[in-house]
Tab-separated table of C-alpha atoms and ligand atoms in Angstrom:
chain	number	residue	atom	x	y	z
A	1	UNK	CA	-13.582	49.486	-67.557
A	2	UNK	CA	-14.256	46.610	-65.084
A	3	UNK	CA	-13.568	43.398	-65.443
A	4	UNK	CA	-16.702	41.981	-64.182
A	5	UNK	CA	-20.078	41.124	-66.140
A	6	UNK	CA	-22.968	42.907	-65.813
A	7	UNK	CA	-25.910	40.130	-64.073
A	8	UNK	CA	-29.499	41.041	-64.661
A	9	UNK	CA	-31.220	38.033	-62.866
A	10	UNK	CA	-35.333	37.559	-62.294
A	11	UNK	CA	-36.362	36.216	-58.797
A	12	UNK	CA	-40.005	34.907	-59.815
A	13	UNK	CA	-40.581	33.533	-56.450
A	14	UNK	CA	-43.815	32.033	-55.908
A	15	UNK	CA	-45.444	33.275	-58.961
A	16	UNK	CA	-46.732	32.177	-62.428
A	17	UNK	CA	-48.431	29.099	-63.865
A	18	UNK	CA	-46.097	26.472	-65.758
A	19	UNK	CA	-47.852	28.277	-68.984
A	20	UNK	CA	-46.933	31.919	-67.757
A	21	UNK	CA	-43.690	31.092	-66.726
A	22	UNK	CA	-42.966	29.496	-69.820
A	23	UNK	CA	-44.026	32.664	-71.981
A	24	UNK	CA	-42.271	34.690	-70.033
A	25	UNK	CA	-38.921	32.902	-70.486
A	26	UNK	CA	-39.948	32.961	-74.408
A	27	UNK	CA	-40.021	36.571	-74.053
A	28	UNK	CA	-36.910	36.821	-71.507
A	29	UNK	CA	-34.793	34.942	-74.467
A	30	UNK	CA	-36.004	37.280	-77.025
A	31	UNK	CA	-35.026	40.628	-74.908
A	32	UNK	CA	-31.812	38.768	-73.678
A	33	UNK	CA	-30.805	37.892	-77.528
A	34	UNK	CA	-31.427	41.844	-78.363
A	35	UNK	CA	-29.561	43.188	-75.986
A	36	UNK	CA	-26.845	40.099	-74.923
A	37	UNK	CA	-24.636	42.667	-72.954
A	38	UNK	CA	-25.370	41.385	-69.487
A	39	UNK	CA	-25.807	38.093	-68.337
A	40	UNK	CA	-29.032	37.072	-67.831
A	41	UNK	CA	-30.685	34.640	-64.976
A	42	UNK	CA	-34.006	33.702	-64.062
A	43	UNK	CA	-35.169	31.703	-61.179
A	44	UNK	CA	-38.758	30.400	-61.350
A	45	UNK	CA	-40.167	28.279	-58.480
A	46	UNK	CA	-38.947	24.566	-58.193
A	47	UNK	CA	-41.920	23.309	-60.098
A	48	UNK	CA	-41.408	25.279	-63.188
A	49	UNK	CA	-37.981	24.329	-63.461
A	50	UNK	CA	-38.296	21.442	-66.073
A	51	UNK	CA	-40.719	24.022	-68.026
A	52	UNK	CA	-38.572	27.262	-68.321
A	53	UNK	CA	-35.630	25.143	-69.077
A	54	UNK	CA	-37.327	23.908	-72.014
A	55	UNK	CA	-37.739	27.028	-73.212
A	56	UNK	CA	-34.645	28.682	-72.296
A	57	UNK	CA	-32.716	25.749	-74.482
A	58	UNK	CA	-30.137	27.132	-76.791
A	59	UNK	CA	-30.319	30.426	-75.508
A	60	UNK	CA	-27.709	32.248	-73.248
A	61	UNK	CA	-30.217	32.602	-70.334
A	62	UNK	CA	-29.030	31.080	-67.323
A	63	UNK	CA	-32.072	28.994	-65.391
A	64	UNK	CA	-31.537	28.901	-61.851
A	65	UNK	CA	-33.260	27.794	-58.059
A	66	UNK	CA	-34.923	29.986	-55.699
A	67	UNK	CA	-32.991	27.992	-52.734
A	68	UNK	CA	-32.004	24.688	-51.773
A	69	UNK	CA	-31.284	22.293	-49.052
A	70	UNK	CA	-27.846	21.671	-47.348
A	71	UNK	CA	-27.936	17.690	-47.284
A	72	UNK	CA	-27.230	15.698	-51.088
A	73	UNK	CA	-29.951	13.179	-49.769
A	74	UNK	CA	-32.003	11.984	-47.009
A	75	UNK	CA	-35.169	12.226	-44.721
A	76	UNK	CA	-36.035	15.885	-45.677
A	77	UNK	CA	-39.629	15.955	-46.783
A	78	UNK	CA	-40.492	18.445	-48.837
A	79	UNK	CA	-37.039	19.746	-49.261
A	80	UNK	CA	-35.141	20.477	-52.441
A	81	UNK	CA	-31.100	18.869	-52.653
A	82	UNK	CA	-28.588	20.550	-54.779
A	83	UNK	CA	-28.037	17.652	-57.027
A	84	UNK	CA	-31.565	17.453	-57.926
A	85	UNK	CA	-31.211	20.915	-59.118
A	86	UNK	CA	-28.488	20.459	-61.102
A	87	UNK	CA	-30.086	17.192	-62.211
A	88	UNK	CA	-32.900	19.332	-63.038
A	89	UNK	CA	-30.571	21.980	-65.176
A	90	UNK	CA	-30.420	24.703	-63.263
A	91	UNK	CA	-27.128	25.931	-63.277
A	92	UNK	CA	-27.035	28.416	-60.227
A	93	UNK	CA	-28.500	28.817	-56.834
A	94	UNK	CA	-30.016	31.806	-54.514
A	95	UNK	CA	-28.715	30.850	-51.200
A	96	UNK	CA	-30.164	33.352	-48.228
A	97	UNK	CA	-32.430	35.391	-49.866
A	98	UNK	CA	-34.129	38.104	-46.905
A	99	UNK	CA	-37.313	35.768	-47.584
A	100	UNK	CA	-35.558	32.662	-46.178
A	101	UNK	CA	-33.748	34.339	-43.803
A	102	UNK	CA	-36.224	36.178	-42.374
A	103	UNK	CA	-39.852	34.218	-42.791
A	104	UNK	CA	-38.242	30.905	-42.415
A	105	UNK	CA	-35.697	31.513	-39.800
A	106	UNK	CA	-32.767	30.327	-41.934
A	107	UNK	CA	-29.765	31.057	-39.694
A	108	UNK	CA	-26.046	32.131	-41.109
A	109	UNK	CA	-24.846	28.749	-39.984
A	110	UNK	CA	-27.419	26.421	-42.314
A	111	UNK	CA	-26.643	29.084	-44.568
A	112	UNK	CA	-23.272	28.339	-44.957
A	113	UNK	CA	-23.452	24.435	-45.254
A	114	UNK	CA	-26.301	25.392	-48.052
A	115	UNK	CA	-23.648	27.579	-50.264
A	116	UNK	CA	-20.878	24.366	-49.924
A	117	UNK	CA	-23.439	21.413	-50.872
A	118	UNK	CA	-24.334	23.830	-53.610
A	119	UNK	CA	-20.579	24.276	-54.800
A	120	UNK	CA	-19.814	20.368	-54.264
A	121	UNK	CA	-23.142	19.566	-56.440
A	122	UNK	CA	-21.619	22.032	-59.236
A	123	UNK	CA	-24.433	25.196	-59.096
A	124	UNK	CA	-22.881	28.300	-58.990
A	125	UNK	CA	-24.194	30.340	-55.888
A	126	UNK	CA	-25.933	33.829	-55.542
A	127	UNK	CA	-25.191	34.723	-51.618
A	128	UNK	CA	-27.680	37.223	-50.638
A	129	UNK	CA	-27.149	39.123	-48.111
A	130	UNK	CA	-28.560	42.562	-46.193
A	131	UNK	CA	-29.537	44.384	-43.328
A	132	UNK	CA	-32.939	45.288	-41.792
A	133	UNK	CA	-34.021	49.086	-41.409
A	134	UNK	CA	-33.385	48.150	-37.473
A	135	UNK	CA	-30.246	46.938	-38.181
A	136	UNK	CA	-29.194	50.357	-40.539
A	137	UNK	CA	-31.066	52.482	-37.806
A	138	UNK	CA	-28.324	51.415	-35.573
A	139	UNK	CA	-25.050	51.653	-37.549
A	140	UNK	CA	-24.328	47.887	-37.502
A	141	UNK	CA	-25.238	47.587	-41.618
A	142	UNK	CA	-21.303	46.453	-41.867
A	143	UNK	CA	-21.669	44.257	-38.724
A	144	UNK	CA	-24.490	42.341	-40.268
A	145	UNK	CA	-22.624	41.953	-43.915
A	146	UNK	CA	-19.911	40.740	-42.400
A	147	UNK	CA	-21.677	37.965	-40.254
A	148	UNK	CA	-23.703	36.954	-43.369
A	149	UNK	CA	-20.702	36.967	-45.473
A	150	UNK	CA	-18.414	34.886	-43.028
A	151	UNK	CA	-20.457	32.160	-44.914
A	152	UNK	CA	-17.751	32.143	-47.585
A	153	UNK	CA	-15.135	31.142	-44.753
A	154	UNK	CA	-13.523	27.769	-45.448
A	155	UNK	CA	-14.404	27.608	-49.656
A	156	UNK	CA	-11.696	27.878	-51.354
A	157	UNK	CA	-10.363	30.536	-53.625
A	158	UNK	CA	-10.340	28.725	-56.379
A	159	UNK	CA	-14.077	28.353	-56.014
A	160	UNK	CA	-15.050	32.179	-55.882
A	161	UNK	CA	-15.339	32.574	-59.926
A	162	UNK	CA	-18.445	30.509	-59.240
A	163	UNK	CA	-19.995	32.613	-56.538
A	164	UNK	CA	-21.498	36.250	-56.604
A	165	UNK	CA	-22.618	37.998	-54.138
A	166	UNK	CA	-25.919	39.959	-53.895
A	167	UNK	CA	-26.918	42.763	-51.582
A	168	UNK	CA	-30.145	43.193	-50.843
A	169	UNK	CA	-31.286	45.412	-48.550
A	170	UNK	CA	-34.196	44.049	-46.233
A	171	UNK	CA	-35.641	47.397	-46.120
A	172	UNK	CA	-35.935	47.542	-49.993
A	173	UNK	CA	-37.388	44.451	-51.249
A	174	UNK	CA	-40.959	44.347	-52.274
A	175	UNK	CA	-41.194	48.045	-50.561
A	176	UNK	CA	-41.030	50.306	-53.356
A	177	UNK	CA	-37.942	51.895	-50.981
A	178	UNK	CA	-34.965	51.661	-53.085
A	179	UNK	CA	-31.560	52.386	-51.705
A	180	UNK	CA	-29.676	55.222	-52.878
A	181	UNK	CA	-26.830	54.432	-55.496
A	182	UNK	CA	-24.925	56.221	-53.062
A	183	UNK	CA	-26.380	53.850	-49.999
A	184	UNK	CA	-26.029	50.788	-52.193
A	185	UNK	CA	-22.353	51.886	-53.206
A	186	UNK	CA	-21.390	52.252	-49.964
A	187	UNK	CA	-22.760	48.455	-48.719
A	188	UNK	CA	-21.111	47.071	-51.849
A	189	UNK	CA	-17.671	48.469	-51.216
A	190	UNK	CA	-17.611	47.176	-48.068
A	191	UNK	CA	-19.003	44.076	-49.309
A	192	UNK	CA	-15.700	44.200	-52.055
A	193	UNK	CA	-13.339	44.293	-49.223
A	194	UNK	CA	-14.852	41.354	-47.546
A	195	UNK	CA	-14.688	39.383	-50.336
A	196	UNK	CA	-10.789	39.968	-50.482
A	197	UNK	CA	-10.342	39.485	-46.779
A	198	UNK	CA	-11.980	35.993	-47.821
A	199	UNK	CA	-10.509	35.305	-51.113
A	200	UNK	CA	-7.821	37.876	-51.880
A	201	UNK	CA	-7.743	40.932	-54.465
A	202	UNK	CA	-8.320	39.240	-57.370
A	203	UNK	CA	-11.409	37.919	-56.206
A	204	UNK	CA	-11.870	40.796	-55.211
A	205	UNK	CA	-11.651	42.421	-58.389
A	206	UNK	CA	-13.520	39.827	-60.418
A	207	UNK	CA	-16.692	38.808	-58.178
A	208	UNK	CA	-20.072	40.706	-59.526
A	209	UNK	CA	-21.892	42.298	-56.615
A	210	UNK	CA	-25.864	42.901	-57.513
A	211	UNK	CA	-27.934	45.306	-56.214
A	212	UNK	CA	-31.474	44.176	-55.379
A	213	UNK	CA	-34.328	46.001	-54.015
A	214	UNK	CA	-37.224	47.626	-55.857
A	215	UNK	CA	-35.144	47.708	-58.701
A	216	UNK	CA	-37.093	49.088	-62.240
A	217	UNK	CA	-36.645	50.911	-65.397
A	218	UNK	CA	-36.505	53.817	-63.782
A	219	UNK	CA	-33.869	53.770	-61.167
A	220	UNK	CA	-31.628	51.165	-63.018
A	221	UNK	CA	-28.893	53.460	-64.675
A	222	UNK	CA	-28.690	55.536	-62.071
A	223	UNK	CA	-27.728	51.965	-60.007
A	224	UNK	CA	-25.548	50.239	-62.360
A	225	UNK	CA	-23.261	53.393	-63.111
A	226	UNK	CA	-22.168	52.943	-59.801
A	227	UNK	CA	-18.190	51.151	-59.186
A	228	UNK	CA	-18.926	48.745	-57.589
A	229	UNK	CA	-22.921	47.645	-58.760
A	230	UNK	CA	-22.183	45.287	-61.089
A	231	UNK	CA	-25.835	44.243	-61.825
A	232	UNK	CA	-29.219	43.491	-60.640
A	233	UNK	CA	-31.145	40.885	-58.430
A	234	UNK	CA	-35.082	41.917	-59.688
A	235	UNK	CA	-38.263	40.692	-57.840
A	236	UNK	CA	-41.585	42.364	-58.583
A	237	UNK	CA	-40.073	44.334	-62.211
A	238	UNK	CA	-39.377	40.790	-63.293
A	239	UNK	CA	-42.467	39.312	-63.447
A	240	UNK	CA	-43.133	41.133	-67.005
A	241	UNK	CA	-41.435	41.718	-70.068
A	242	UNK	CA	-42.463	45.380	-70.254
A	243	UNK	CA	-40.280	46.222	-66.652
A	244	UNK	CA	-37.455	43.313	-67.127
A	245	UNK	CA	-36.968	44.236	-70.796
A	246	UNK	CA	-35.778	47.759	-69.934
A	247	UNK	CA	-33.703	46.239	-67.197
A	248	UNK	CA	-31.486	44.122	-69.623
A	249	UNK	CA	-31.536	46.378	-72.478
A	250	UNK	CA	-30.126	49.181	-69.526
A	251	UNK	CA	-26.854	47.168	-68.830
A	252	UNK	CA	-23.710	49.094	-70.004
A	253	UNK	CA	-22.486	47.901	-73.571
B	301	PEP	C1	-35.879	40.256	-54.364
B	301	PEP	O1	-36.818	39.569	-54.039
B	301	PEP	O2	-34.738	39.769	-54.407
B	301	PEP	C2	-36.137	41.662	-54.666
B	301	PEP	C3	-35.123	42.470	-54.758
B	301	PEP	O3	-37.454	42.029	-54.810
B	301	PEP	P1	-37.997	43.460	-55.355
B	301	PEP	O4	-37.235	43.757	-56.615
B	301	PEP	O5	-39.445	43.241	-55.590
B	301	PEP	O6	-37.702	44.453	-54.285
């Protein structure tokens, strides 16, 4: 038996209308108080916030940001700040989801000052992390997690029950190309023994590790049975009820 929650967390990205996305946290509440064995997260876009939170209220799902910026204040236009998230209710943040990373050039470095500003402003953190099909293609899949993971260097121990860790392989999101439990067990063991070179064993032992990548009803169990999968970071199957349902109702008891 682990010691470690199962996460089943919805990445709406840049969906939804603030009517939609308040439905579907109505209905996201409902599943969640069914089946309350996993923790459940959802992240609609910043200006939908105020709405799902509203509708979340009283329930155990967790609201949280897409992403944020790495300064508490100043001459950012357009830019989200940690605090205002917080301010706003959400209680956790995505920091270097492929989609940042990748379409907006967000390096490890900005990265990095994004998780700490998030810490200091009191959101829990989601590091994402993950390789491209270039990057697997070439054996340097553990090369790349640990550069994208050295993001954790200089936070302090006592700070990692606030942060999980999610690995997302590029090559999987939005593809329909989902690792194999055996791929995705293999990235997060590796991704278990860097968190205790950062933060010791006991870190180690307690810090969930989602999967994310085309993840649905149908390949779910066969994920989350795996040692070290400790839940699931959804995109597309959590945009409706009828594929995230299945998704929370999956996690182990
Ligand atoms: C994601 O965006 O984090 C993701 C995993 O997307 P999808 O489930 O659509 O692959």
């Amino acid at each position: 038996m682990t010691q470690r929650p199962t996460v089943i967390a919805g990445n709406w990205k840049m969906h939804f209308t603030k009517r939609t996305a308040s439905r579907l946290a109505r209905e996201v509440v409902a599943m969640h108080n069914a089946h309350p064995q996993s923790e459940c997260i959802v992240f609609p876009t910043f200006v939908h916030l105020e709405h799902v939170r509203r509708n979340l209220k009283n329930s155990g799902v967790v609201l949280g940001a897409q992403n944020c910026h790495e300064a508490k204040t100043g001459a950012c236009t357009g830019e989200i700040s940690p605090y205002m998230l917080r301010d706003m209710g959400a209680e956790v943040v995505l920091v270097g989801h492929s989609e940042r990373r990748h379409d907006f050039g967000e390096s490890n470095e900005r990265l990095a000052k994004k998780l700490k500003t998030a810490l200091r402003a009191k959101l829990d953190v989601i590091l994402c992390i993950g390789e491209t099909q270039a990057e697997r293609e070439s054996g340097d899949t553990f090369v790349v997690l640990a550069r994208q993971m050295a993001a954790l260097k200089g936070v302090k121990a006592e700070l990692a029950p606030r942060i999980r860790i999610a690995y997302e392989p590029v090559w999987a999101i939005g593809t329909g190309l989902t690792a194999t439990p055996e791929i995705a067990q293999e990235a997060h063991a590796e991704t278990r023994r860097l968190i205790a070179e950062h933060f010791g064993p006991d870190a180690a032992a307690t810090m969930p590790i989602l999967y994310g990548g085309s993840v649905k009803p149908a390949n779910v169990t066969e994920l989350l049975a795996q040692p070290d999968i400790d839940g699931a970071l959804v995109g597309g199957a959590s945009l409706t009820i009828e594929n995230f349902g299945p998704l929370l109702s999956a996690a182990p008891k």
